Coordinates of C-alpha atoms in Angstrom, one line a residue:
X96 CA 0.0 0.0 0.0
X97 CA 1.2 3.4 -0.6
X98 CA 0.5 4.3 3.1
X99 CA 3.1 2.0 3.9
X100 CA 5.9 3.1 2.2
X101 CA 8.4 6.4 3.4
X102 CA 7.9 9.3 1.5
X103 CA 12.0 9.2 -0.2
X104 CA 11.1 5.9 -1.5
X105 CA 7.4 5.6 -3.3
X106 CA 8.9 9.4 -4.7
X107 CA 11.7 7.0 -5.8
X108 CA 9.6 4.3 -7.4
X109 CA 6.7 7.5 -8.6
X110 CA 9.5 9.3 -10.8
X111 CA 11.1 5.7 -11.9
X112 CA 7.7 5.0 -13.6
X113 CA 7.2 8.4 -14.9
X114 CA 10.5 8.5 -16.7
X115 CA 9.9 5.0 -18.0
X116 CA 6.7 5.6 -19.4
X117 CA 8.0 9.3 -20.7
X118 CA 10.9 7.4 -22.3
X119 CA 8.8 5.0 -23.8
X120 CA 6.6 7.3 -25.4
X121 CA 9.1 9.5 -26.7
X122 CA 10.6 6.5 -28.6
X123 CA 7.2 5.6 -30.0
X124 CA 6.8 8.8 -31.2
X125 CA 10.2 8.8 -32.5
X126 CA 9.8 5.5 -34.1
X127 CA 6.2 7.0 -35.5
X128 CA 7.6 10.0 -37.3
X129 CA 10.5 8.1 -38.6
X130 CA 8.1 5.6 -40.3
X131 CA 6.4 8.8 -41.6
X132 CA 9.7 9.8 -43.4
X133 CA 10.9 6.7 -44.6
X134 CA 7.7 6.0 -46.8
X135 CA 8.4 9.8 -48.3
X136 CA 12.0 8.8 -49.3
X137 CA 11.9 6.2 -52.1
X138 CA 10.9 8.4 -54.7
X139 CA 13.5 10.7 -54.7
X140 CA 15.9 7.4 -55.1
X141 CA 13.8 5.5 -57.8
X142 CA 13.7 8.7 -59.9
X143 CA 17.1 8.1 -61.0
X144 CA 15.7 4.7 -62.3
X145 CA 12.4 5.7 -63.8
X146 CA 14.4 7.8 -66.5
X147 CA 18.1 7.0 -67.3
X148 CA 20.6 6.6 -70.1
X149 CA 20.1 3.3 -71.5
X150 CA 22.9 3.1 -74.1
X151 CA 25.2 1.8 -72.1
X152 CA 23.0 -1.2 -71.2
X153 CA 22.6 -4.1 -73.5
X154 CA 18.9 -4.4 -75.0
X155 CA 16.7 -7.4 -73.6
X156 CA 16.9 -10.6 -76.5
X157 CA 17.7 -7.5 -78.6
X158 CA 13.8 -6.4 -78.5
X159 CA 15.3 -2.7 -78.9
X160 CA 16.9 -0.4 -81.4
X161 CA 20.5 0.3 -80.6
X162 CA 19.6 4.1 -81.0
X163 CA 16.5 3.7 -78.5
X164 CA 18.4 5.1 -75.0
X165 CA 15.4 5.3 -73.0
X166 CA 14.4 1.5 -73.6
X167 CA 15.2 0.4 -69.7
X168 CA 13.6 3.8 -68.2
X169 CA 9.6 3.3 -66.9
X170 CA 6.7 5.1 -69.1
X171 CA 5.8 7.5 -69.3
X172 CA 9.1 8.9 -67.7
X173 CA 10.8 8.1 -70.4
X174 CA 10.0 11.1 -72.2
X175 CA 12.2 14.3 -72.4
X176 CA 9.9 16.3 -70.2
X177 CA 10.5 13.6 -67.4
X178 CA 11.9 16.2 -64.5
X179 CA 8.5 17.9 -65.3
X180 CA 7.1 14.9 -64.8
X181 CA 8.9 13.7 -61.4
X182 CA 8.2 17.4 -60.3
X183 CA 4.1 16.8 -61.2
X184 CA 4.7 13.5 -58.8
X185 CA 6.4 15.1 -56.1
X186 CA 4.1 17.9 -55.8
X187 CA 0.9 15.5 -56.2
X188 CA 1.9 14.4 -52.2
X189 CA 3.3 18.3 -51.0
X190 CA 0.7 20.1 -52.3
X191 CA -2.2 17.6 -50.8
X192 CA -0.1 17.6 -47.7
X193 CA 0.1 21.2 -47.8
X194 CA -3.7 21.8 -47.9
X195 CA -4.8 18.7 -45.7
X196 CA -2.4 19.8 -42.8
X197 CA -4.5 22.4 -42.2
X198 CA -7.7 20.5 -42.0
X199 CA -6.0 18.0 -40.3
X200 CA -4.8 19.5 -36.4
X201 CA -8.7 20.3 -36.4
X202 CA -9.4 16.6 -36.9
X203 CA -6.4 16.1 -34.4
X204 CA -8.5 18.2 -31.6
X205 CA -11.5 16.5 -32.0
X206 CA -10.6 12.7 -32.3
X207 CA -8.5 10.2 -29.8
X208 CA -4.7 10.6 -31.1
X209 CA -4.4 6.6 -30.8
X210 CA -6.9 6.3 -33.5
X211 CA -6.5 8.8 -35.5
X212 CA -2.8 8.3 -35.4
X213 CA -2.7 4.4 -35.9
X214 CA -5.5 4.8 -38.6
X215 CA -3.1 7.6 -40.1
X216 CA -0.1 5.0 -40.7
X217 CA -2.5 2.0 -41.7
X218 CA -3.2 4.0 -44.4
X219 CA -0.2 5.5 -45.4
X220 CA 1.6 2.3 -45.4
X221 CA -1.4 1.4 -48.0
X222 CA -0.7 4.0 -50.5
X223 CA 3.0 3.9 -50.2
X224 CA 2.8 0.1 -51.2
X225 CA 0.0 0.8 -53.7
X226 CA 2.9 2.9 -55.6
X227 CA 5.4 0.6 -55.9
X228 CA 2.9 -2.4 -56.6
X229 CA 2.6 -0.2 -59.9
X230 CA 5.6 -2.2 -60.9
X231 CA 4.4 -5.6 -60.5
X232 CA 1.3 -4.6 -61.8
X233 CA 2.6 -3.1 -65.2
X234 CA 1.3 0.1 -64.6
X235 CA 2.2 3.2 -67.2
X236 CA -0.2 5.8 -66.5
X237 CA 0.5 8.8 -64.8
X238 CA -2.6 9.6 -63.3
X239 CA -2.8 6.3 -61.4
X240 CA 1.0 7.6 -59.9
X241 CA -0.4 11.3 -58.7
X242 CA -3.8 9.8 -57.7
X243 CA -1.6 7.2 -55.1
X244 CA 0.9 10.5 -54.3
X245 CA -2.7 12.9 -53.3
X246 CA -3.9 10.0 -51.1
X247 CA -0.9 9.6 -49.3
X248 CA 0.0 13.2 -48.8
X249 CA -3.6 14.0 -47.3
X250 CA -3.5 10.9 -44.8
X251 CA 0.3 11.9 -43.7
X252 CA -0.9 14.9 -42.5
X253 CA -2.2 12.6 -39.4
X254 CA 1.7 12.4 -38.0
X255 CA 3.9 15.8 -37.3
X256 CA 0.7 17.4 -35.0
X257 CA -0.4 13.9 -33.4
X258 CA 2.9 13.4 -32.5
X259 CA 3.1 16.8 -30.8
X260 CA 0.6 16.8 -29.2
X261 CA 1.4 13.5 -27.7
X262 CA 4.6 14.8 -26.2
X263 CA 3.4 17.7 -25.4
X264 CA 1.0 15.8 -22.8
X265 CA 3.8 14.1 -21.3
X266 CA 6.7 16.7 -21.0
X267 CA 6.9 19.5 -18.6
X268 CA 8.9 23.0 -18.8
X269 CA 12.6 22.7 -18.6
X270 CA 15.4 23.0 -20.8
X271 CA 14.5 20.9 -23.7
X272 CA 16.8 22.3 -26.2
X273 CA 18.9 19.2 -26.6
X274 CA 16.5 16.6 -25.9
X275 CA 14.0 18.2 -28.8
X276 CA 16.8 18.3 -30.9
X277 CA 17.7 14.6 -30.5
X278 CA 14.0 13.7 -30.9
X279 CA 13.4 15.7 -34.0
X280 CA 16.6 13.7 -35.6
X281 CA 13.2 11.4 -36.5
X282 CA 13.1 13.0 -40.0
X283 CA 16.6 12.5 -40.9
X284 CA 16.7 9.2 -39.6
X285 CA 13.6 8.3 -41.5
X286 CA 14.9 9.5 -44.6
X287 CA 18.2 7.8 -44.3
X288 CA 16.2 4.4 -43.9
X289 CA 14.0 5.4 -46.6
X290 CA 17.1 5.8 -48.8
X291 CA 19.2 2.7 -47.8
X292 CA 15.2 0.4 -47.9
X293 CA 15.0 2.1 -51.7
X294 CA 18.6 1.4 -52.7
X295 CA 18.5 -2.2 -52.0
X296 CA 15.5 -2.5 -54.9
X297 CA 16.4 0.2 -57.2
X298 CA 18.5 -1.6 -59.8
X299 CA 16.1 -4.5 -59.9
X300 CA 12.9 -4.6 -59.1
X301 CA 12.1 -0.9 -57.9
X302 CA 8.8 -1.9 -56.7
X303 CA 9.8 -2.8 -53.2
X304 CA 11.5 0.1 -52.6
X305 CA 7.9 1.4 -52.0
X306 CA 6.6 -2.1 -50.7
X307 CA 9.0 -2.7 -47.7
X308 CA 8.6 0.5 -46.0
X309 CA 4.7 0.7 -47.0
X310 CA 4.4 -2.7 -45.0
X311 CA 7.0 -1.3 -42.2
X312 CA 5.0 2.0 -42.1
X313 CA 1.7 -0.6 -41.7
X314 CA 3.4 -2.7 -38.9
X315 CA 4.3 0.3 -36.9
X316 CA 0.6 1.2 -37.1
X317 CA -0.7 -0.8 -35.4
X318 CA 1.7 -1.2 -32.8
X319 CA 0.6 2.6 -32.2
X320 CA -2.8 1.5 -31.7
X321 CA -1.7 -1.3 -29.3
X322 CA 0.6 0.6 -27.0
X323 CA 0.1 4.8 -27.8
X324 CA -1.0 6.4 -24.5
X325 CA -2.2 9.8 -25.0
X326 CA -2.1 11.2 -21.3
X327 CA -0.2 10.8 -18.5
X328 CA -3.4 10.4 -16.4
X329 CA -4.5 7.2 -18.4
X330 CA -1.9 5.2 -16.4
X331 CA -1.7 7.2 -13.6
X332 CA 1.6 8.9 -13.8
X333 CA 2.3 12.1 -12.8
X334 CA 1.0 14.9 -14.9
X335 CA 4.0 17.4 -16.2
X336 CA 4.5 20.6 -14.5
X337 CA 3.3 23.9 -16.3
X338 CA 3.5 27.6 -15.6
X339 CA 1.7 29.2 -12.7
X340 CA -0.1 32.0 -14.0
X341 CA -0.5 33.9 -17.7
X342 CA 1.9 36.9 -16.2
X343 CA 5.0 34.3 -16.4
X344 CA 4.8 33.9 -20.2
X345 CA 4.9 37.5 -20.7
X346 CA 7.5 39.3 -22.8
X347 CA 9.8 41.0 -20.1
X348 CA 12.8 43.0 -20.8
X349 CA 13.4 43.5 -16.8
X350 CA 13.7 39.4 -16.7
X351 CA 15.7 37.2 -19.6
X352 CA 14.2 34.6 -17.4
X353 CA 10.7 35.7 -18.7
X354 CA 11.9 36.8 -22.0
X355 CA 10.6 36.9 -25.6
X356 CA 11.9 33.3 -26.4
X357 CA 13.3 32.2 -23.6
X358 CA 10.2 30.2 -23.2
X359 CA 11.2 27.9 -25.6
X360 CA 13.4 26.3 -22.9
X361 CA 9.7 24.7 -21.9
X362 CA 9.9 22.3 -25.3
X363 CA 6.9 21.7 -27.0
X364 CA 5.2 19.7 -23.7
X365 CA 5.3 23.7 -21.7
X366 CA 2.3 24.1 -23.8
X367 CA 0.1 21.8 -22.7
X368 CA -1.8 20.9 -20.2
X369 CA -2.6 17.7 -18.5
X370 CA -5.7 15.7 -19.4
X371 CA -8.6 17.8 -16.6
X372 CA -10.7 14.9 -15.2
X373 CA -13.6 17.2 -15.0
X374 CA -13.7 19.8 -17.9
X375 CA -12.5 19.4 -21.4
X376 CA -10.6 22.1 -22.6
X377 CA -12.3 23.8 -26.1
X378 CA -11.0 23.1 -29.2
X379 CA -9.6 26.5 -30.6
X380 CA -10.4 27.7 -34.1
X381 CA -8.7 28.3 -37.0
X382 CA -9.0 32.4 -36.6
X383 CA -8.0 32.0 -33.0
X384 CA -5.0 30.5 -33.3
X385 CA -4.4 33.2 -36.3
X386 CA -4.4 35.3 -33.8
X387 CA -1.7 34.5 -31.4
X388 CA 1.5 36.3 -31.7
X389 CA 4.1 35.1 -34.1
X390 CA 1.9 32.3 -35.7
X391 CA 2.0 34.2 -39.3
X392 CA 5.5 34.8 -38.8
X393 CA 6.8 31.9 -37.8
X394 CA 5.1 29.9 -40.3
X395 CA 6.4 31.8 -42.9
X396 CA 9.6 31.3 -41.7
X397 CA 9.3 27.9 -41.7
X398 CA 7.6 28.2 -45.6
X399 CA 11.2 28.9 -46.8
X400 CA 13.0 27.1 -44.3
X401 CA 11.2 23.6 -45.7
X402 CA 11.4 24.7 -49.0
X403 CA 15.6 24.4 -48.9
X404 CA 15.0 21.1 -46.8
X405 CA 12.4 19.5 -48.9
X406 CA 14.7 20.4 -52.3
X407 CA 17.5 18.4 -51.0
X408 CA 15.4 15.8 -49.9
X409 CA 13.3 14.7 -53.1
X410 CA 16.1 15.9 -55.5
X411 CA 19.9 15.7 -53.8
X412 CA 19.8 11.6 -55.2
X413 CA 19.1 12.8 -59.1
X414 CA 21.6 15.7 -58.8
X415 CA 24.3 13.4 -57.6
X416 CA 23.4 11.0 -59.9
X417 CA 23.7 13.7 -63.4
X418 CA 26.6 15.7 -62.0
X419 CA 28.6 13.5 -60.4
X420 CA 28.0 10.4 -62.4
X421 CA 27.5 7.5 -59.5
X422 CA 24.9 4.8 -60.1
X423 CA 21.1 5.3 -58.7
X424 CA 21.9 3.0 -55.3
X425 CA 24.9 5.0 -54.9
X426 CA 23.7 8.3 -55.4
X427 CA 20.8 7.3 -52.9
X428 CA 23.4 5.7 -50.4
X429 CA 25.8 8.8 -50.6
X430 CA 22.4 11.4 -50.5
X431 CA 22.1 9.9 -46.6
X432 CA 24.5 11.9 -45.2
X433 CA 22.9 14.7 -45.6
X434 CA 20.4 13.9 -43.2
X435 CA 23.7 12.5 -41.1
X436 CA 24.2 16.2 -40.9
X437 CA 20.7 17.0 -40.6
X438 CA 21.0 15.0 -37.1
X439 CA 24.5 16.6 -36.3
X440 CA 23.0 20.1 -36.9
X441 CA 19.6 19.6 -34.7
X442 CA 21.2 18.6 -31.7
X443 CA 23.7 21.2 -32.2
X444 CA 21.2 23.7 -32.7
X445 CA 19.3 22.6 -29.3
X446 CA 22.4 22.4 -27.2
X447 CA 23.7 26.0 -28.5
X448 CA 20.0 27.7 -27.8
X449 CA 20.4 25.8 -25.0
X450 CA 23.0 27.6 -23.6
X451 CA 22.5 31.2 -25.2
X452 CA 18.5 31.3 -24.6
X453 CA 18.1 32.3 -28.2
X454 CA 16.9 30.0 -30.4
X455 CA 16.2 32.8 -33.4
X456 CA 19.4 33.8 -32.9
X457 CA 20.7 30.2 -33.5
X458 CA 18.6 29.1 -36.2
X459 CA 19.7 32.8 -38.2
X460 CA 23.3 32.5 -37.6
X461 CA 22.6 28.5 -39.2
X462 CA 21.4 29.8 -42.2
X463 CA 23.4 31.9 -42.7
X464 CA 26.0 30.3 -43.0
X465 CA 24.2 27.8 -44.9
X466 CA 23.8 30.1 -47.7
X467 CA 27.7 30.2 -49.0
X468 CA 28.4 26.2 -48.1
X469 CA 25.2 25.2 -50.8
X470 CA 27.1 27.7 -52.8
X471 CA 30.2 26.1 -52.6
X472 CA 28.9 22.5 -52.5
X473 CA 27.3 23.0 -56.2
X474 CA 31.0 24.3 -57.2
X475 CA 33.3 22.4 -55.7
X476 CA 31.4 18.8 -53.5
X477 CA 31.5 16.9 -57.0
X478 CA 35.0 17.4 -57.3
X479 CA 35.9 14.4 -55.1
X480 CA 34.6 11.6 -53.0
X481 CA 36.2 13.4 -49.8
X482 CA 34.7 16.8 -50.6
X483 CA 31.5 15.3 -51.5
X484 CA 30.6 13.7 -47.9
X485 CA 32.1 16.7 -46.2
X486 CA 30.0 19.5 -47.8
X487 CA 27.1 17.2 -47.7
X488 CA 27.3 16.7 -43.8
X489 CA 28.4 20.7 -43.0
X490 CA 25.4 21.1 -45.6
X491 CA 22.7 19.1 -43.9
X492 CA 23.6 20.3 -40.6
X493 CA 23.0 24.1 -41.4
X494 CA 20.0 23.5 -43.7
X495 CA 18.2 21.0 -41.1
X496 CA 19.5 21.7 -38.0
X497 CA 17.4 25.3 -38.0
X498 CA 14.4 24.0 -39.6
X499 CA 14.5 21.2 -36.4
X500 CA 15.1 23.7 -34.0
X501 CA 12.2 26.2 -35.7
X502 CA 9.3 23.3 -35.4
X503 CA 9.8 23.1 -31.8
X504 CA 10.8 26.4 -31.0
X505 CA 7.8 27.7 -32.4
X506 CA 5.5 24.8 -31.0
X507 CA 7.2 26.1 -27.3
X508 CA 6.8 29.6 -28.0
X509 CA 2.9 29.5 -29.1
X510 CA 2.4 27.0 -26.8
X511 CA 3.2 28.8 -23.8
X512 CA 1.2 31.7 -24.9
X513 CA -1.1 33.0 -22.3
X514 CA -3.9 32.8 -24.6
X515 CA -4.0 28.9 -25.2
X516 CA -4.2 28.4 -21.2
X517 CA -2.3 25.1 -21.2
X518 CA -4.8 23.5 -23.9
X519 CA -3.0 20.7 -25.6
X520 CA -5.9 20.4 -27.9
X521 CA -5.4 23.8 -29.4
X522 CA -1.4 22.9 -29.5
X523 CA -2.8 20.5 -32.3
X524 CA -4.2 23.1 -34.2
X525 CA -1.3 25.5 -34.2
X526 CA 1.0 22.8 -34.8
X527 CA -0.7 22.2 -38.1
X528 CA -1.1 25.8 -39.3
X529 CA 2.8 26.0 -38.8
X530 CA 3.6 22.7 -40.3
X531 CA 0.6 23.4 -42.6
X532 CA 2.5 26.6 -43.8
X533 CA 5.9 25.3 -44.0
X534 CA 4.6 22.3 -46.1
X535 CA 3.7 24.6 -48.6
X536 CA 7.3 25.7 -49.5
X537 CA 8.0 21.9 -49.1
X538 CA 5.4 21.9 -51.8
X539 CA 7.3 25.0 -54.2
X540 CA 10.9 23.6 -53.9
X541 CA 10.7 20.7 -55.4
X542 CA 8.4 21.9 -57.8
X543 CA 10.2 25.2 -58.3
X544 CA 13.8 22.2 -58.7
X545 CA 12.0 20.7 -61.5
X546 CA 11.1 23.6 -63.6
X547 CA 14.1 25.2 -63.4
X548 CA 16.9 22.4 -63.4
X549 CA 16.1 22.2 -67.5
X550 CA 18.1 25.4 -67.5
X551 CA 20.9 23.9 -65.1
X552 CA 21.7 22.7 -61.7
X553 CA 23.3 26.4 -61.0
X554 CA 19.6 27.8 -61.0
X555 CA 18.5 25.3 -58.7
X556 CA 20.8 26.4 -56.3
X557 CA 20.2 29.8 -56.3
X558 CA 16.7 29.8 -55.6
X559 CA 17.6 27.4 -52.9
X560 CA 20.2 30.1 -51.7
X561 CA 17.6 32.9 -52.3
X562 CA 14.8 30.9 -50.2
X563 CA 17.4 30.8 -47.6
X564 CA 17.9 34.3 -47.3
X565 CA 14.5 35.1 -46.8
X566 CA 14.1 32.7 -44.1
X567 CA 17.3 34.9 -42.1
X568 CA 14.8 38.2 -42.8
X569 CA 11.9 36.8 -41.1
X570 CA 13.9 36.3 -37.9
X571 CA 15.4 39.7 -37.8
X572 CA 12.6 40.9 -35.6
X573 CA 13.2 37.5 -33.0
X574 CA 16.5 37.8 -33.1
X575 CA 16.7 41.7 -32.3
X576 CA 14.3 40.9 -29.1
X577 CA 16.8 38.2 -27.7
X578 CA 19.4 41.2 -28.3
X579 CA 17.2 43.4 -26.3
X580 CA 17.1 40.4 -23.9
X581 CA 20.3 39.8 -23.3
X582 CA 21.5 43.5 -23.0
X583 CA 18.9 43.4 -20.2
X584 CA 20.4 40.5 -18.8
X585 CA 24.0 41.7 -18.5
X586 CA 23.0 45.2 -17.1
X587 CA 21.4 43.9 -14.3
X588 CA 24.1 41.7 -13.9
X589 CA 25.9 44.6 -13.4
X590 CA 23.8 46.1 -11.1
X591 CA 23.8 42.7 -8.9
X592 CA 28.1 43.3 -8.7
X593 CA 27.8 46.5 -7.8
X594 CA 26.1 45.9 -4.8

């Protein structure tokens, strides 16, 4: 009985459970998202198989014409407006991801995360095999390819504010920069899987590059119905801790403690509130959550930070496979580490915001700096095997590393807005506006890449580099309030010597 036990040790055994049961569901959720990402990759790997140079390959029982160089590529890719084509696939899943995320952290308020996540993976694990079954199936007809991409883009729009949410319940305020940054790492370790599952296939029966992590994708769905807990409360662990009052989350240039962003410390969980056994909290709408400071601008932010991420992701394979010559599974293979540095540059990012309290600050100075190395890597990172996994890892980490550290610094920051009142249900709903809006430049760059890389990979890169600086200007107003923030901090640090 609990009566029976001193108070140092069922505190003991209390926080043992409550950190096993908050580990466990940050891996789920980690393992949930990662699934989410590995069904996005194999496209951007088999594109380099659906249309290549067949010359070099000897004909099947001589059934072709010497001169025919498309013979081994997969109608109706095979024509020379393929990258138009690729780009008309790509954005078939962005753009429907684009306008269901917005519908789709409504849904998320309104429906029991387990199901709707679970039923979210079911299907997508449907419509990622459905694609590569085109294969074994014969299938030549590109409507049938952007019909299965629309599907699958609307019903993955179930993941990024489920899994928010879901953490948010669990986690308290603290400093979360590091651990956010390791548990956002999902995305690039998703799309490394995704890349090394395709590039098994790729050469041979490119089919299963879709099957396999369709059927993974599937598996994991329903181990998220099984074992998903949404609350704390449902197995009586101990609710996180939350702010006292609406005057704590107040901008306050007398306190960097209470400062314009230092609430991001809180992680996305600071938002939320624990599961109230007598009152439901309202679902906030649409216009409400509009209406909470920095929602516009952050998701614009976001817009063009995604559009440089999303790029690399559904393109970086091809590119390395025209410029720098390698086959499709080694393009694929050497397109991973990227997202290596993508992990590198998130945890970075967390641990520096960490320690400075500003995460705009951080995430500018990233991209900055981003903007000259994707210069330099288009010029110079085909020049060499060497140079080619060292600009991709510096590149990864300053392209990804800010847009990991913007998702949940801007989750934190809304979150603990005075306005929302702790309500997890309306984190739901903001989450998806952000993502919603930062899905739409993952919907332009790739589209944008397959327009313009007719006209050369050099143009490509400078709308990737332009993108990029626009993402810097829509911080300048964050980062000049952490300035402000810290200049009050050292003054009255000051002051505290002086006496």
């Amino acid at each position: 009985m609990r009566s029976s036990l001193a108070p140092g040790v069922w505190f003991l055994r209390a926080f043992s459970r409550d950190s096993w049961f908050r580990g466990f569901i940050l891996l789920l959720t980690f393992l949930i998202y990662t699934c989410y990402h590995m069904s996005r990759k194999p496209i951007s790997v088999v594109k380099s198989r659906l249309h290549q140079n067949c010359s070099e390959l000897e004909p099947v029982n001589n059934t072709h014409s010497p001169n025919d160089t498309t013979w081994c590529s997969w109608a109706p890719f095979d024509q020379d407006n393929y990258k138009e084509l690729l780009g008309a696939v790509d954005n078939a899943f962005l753009v429907a991801y684009a306008i269901g995320m917005f519908i789709s952290g409504i849904f998320g308020e309104r429906l029991p995360l387990r199901y709707y996540l679970s039923t979210g993976m079911l299907l997508s694990g449907l419509f990622t095999s459905l694609f590569g079954l085109g294969y074994f199936w014969n299938i030549h007809m590109l409507w049938y390819f952007v019909l299965i991409q629309i599907c699958n883009g609307l019903v993955q729009t179930t993941g990024w504010p489920s899994v928010v949410t879901c953490v948010g319940n669990w986690f308290g305020k603290g400093k979360r920069g590091l651990i956010m940054g390791v548990w956002n790492s999902h995305t690039s370790v998703g799309n490394i899987l995704g890349s090394l599952i395709a590039g098994i296939w790729v050469n041979d029966q490119w089919g299963l590059s879709f099957v396999v992590p369709g059927i993974i994708t599937g598996a994991v769905g329903v181990l998220t119905f099984l074992f998903l807990i949404e609350y704390p409360e449902d197995v009586d662990c101990t609710p996180p801790q939350h702010h006292g009052g609406p005057d704590e989350d107040q901008d306050n240039p007398e306190d960097p403690g209470n400062g314009p962003y230092s609430n991001r410390d809180s992680s996305l969980e600071a938002a939320t509130s624990s599961k109230e056994p007598c009152a439901e909290p309202a679902a906030i709408s649409f216009l409400g959550a509009l209406r909470i400071p920095g929602v516009i601008e952050f998701s614009l932010c976001l817009l063009f930070a995604k559009l440089v991420s999303y790029t690399f992701l559904y393109w970086l394979p091809l590119y390395i496979f025209n410029v720098a010559h390698f086959s499709a599974k080694e393009a694929g293979d050497l397109s991973t580490l990227f997202d290596v540095g993508g992990i590198i540059g998130g945890i970075m990012a967390g641990l520096i915001s960490d320690y400075t309290n500003g995460r705009a600050t951080t995430c500018c100075v990233m991209l900055i700096l981003a903007a000259p190395m994707m210069f330099l890597y288009n010029y110079i990172g085909q020049n060499g095997v060497i140079s080619s996994i060292v600009m991709l890892i510096i590149c990864g980490a300053l392209v990804n590393g800010p847009y990991s550290l913007i998702t949940t610094a801007v989750s934190a920051d809304l979150g603990t807005h005075q306005s929302l009142k702790g309500n997890a249900k309306a984190l739901s709903t903001v989450t998806a506006i952000i993502d919603g809006t930062g899905s739409v430049g993952a919907a332009l760059g790739p589209l944008l890449a397959g327009l313009i890389s007719p006209t050369g990979w050099n143009n490509v890169f400078y709308m990737l580099i332009s993108a990029d600086v626009l993402a810097c200007l829509l911080l300048c107003r964050l980062v000049y309030k952490e300035i402000l923030a810290w200049k009050a901090s050292l003054s009255r640090g000051r002051g505290y010597k002086e006496i």
